PDB file of C-alpha atoms in Angstrom:
ATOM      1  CA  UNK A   1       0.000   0.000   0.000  1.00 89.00           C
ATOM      2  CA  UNK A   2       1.185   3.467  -0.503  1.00 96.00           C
ATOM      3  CA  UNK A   3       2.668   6.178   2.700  1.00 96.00           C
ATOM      4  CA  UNK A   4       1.741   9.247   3.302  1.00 95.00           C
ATOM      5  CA  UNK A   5       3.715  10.925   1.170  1.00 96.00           C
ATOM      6  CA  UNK A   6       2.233   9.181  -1.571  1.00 97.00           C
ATOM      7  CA  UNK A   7      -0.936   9.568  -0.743  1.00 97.00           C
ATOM      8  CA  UNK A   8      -0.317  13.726  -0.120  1.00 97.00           C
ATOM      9  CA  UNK A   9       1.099  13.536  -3.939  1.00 97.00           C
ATOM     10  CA  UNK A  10      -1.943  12.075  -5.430  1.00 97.00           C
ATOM     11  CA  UNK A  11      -4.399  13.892  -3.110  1.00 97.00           C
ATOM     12  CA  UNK A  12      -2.987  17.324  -4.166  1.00 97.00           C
ATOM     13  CA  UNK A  13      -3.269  15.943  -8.169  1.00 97.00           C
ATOM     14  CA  UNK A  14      -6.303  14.870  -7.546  1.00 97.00           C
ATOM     15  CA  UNK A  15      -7.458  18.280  -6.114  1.00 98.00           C
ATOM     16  CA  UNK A  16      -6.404  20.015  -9.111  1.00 97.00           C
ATOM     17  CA  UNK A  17      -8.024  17.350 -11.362  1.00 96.00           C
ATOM     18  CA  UNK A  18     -11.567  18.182  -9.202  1.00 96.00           C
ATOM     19  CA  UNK A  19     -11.284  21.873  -9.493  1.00 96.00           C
ATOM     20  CA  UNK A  20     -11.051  21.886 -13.059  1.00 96.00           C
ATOM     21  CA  UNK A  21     -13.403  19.799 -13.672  1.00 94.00           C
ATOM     22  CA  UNK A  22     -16.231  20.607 -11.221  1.00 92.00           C
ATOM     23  CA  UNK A  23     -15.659  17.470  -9.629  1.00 94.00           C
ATOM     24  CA  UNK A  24     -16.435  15.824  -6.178  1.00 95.00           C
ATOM     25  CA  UNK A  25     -13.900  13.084  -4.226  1.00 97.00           C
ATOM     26  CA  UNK A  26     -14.192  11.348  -1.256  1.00 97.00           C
ATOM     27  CA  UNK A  27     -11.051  11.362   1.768  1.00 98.00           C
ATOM     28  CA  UNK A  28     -11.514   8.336   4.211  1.00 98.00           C
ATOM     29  CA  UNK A  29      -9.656   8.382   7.502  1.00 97.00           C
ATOM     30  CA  UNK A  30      -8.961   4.956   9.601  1.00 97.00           C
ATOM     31  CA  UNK A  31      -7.820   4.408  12.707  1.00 96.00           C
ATOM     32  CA  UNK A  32      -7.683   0.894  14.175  1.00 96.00           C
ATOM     33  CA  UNK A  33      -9.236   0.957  17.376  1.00 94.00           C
ATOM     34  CA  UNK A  34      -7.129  -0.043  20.592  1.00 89.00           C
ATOM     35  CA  UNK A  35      -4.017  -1.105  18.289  1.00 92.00           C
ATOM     36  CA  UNK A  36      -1.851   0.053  21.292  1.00 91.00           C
ATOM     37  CA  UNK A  37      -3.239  -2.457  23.299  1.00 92.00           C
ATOM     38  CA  UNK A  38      -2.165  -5.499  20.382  1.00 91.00           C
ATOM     39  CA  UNK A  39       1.271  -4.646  21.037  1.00 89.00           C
ATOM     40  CA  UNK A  40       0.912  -4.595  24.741  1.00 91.00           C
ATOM     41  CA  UNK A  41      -0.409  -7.540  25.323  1.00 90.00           C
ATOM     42  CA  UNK A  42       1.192  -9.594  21.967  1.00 90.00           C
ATOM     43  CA  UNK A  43       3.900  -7.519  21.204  1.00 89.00           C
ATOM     44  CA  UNK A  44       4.775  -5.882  18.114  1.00 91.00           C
ATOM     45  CA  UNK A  45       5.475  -8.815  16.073  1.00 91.00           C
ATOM     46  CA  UNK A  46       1.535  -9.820  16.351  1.00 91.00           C
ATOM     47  CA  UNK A  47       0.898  -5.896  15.877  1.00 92.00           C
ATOM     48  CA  UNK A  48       3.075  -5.600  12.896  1.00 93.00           C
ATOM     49  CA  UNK A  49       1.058  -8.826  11.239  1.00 93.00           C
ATOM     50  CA  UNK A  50      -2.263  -7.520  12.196  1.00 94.00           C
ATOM     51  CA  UNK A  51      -1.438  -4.179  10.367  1.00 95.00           C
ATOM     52  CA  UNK A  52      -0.505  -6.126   7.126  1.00 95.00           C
ATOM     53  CA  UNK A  53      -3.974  -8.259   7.569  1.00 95.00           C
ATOM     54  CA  UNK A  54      -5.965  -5.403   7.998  1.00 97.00           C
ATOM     55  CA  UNK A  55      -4.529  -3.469   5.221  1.00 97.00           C
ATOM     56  CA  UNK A  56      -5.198  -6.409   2.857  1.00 97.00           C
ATOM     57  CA  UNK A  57      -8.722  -6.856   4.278  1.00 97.00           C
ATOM     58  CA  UNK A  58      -9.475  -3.312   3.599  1.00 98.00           C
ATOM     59  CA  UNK A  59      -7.866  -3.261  -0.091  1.00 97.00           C
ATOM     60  CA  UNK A  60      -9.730  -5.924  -0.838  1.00 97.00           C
ATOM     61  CA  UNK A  61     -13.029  -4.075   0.005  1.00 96.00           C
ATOM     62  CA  UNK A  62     -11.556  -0.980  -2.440  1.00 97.00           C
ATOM     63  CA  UNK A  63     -12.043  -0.550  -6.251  1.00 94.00           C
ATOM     64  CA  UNK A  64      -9.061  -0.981  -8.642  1.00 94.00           C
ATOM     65  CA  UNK A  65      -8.738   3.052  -8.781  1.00 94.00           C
ATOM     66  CA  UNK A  66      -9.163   3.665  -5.044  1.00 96.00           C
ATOM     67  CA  UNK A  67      -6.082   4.291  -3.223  1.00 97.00           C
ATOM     68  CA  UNK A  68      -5.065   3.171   0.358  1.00 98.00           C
ATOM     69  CA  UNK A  69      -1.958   4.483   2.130  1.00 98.00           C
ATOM     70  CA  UNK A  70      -0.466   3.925   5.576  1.00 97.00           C
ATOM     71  CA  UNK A  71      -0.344   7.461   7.533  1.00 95.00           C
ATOM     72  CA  UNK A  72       1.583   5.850  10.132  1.00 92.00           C
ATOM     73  CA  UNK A  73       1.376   3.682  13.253  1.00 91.00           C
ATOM     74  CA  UNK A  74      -2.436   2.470  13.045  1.00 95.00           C
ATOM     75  CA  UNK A  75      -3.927   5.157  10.657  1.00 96.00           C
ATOM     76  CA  UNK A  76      -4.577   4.586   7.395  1.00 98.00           C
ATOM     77  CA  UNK A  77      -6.465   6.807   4.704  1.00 98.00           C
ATOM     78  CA  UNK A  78      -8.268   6.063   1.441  1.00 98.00           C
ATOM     79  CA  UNK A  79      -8.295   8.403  -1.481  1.00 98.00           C
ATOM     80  CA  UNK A  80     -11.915   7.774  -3.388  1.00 97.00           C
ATOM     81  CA  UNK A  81     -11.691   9.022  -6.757  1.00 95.00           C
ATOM     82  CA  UNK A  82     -14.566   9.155  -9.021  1.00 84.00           C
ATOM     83  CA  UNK A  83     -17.703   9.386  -6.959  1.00 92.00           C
ATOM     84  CA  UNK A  84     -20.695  10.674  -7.402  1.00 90.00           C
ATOM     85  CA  UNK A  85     -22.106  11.431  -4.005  1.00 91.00           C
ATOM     86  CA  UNK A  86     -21.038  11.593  -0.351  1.00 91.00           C
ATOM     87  CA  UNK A  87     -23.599   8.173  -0.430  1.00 94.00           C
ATOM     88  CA  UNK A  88     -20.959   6.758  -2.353  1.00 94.00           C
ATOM     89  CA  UNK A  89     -18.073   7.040  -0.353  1.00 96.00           C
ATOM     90  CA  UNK A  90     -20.243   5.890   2.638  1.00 96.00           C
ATOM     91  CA  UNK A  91     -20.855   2.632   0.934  1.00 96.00           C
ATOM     92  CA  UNK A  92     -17.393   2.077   0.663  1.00 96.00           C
ATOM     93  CA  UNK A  93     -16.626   2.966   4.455  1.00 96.00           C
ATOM     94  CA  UNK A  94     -19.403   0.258   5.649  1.00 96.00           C
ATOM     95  CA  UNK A  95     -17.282  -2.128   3.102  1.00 96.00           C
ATOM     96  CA  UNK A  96     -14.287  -0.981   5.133  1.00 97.00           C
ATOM     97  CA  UNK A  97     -15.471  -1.119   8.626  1.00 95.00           C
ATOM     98  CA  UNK A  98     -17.077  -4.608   7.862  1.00 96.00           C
ATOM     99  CA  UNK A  99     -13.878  -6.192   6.646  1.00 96.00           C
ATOM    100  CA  UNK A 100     -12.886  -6.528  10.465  1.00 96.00           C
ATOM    101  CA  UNK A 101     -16.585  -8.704  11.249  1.00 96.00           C
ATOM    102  CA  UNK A 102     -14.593 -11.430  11.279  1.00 96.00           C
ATOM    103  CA  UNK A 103     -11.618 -12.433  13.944  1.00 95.00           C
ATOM    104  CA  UNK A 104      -7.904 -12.191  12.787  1.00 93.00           C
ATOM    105  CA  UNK A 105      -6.103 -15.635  13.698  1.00 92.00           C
ATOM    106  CA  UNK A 106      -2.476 -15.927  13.855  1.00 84.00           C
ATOM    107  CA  UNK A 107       0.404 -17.105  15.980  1.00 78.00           C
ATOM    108  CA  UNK A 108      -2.133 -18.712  18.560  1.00 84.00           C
ATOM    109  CA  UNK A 109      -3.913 -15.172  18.947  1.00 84.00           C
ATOM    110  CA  UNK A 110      -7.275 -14.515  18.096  1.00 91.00           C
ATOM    111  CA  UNK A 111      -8.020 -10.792  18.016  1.00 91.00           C
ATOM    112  CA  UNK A 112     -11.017  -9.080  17.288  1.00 93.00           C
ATOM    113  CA  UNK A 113     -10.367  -5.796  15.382  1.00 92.00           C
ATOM    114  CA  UNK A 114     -12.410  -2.753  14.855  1.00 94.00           C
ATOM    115  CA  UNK A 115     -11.525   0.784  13.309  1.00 96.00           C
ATOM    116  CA  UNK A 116     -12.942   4.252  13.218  1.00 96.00           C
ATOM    117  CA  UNK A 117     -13.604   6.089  10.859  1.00 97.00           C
ATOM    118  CA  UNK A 118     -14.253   9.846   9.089  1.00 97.00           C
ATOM    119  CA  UNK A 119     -14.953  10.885   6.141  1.00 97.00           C
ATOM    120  CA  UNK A 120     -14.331  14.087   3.683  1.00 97.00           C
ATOM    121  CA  UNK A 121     -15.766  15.052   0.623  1.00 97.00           C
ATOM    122  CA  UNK A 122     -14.576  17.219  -1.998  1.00 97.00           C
ATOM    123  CA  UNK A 123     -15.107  20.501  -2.284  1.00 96.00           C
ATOM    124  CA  UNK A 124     -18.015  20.238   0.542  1.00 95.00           C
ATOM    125  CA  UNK A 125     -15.518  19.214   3.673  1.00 96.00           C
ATOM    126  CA  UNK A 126     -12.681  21.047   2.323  1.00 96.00           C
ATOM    127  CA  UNK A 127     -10.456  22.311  -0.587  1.00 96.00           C
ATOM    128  CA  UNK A 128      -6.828  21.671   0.242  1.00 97.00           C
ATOM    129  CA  UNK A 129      -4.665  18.753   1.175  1.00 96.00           C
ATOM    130  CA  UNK A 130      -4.535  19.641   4.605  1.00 96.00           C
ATOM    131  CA  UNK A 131      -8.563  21.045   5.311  1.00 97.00           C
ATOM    132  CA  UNK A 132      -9.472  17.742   3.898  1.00 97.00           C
ATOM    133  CA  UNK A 133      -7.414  15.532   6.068  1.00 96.00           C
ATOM    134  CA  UNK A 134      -8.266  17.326   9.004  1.00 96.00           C
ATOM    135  CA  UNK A 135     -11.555  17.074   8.319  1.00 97.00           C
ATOM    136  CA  UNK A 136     -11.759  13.282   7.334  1.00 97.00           C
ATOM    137  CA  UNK A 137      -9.442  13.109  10.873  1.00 96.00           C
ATOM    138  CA  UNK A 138     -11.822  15.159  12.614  1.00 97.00           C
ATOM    139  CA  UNK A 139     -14.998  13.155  11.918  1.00 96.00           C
ATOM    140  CA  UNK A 140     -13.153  10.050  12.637  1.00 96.00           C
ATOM    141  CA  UNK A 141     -12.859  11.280  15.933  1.00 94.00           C
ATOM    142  CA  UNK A 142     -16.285  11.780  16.364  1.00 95.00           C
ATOM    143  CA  UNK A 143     -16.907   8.117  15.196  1.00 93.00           C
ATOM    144  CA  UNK A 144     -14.257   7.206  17.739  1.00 90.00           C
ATOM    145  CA  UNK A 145     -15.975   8.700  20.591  1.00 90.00           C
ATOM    146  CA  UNK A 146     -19.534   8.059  19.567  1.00 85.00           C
ATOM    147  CA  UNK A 147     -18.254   4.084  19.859  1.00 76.00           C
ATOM    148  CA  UNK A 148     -16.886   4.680  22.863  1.00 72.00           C
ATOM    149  CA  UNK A 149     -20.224   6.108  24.507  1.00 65.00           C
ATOM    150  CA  UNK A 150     -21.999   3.689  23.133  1.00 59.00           C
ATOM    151  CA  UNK A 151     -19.719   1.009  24.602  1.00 57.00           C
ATOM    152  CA  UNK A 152     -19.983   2.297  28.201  1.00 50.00           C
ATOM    153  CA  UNK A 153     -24.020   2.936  27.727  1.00 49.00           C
ATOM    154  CA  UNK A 154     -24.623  -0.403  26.498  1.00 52.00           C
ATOM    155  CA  UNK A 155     -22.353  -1.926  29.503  1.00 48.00           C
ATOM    156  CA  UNK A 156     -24.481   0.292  31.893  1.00 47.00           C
ATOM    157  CA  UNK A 157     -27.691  -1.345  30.389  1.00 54.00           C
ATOM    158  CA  UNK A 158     -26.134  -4.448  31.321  1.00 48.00           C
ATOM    159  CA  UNK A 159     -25.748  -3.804  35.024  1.00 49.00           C
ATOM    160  CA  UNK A 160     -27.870  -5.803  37.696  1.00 52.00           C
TER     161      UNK A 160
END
């Protein structure tokens, strides 16, 4: 998969390409929830493998002209060229966020992933490199914490 470099290369081209043309794109920002704690308790062998096994479950859920790059650590971003509606980049997050239904096996470990995420959209979120990633970074955060409430209401409901 690409770096961020990369991906800042082909997001500014593909800025330029959108301007000229009227056009709309879609930024997706992903951040695999409590990665930290992987390497904790497994180590960072196990985290390093589960990073390569959730990078090739999300390209898999990607068309051919999508792009996904590594940002760094546990944060990845897709670049979603070509759409037609913020609808349309939402259909590919639920793709994305799905790809981690099922448990990652390896080395004896079992480990049940999950990941955030935010989108941006083109010209609507932003119209530069960096409003755009802070924005798709932004509403990932909201995801994030809108999880996390949900997590500690639903194990309050659960209380005797």
């Amino acid at each position: 998969i690409h770096n961020r470099f990369s991906l800042e290369k082909y997001l500014d081209a593909q800025i330029e390409e959108a301007r000229q043309q009227a056009g709309i794109f879609g930024l997706i920002y992903i951040d695999l929830d409590k990665f930290k704690q992987v390497n904790d308790v497994y180590g960072h062998h196990v985290g390093d493998v589960y990073l390569h096994e959730a990078a090739l479950r999300m390209k898999r859920q990607l068309r051919s002209h999508d792009m996904l790059a590594r940002l760094g650590g546990d944060e990845f971003a897709v670049l979603v060229p070509s759409v037609h509606s913020h609808a349309e980049v939402e259909e590919i997050v639920e793709r994305l966020k799905r790809s981690f239904d099922a448990p990652f096996a390896f080395q004896g470990c079992v480990l049940h992933g999950s990941a955030s995420v935010g989108i941006a959209v083109y010209p609507e979120d932003g119209a530069t490199r960096d409003s755009l990633l802070s924005a798709a970074d932004a509403a990932m955060y909201v995801d994030k914490q809108t999880r996390r409430e949900g997590a500690v209401a639903q194990a309050a409901d659960h209380q005797p």
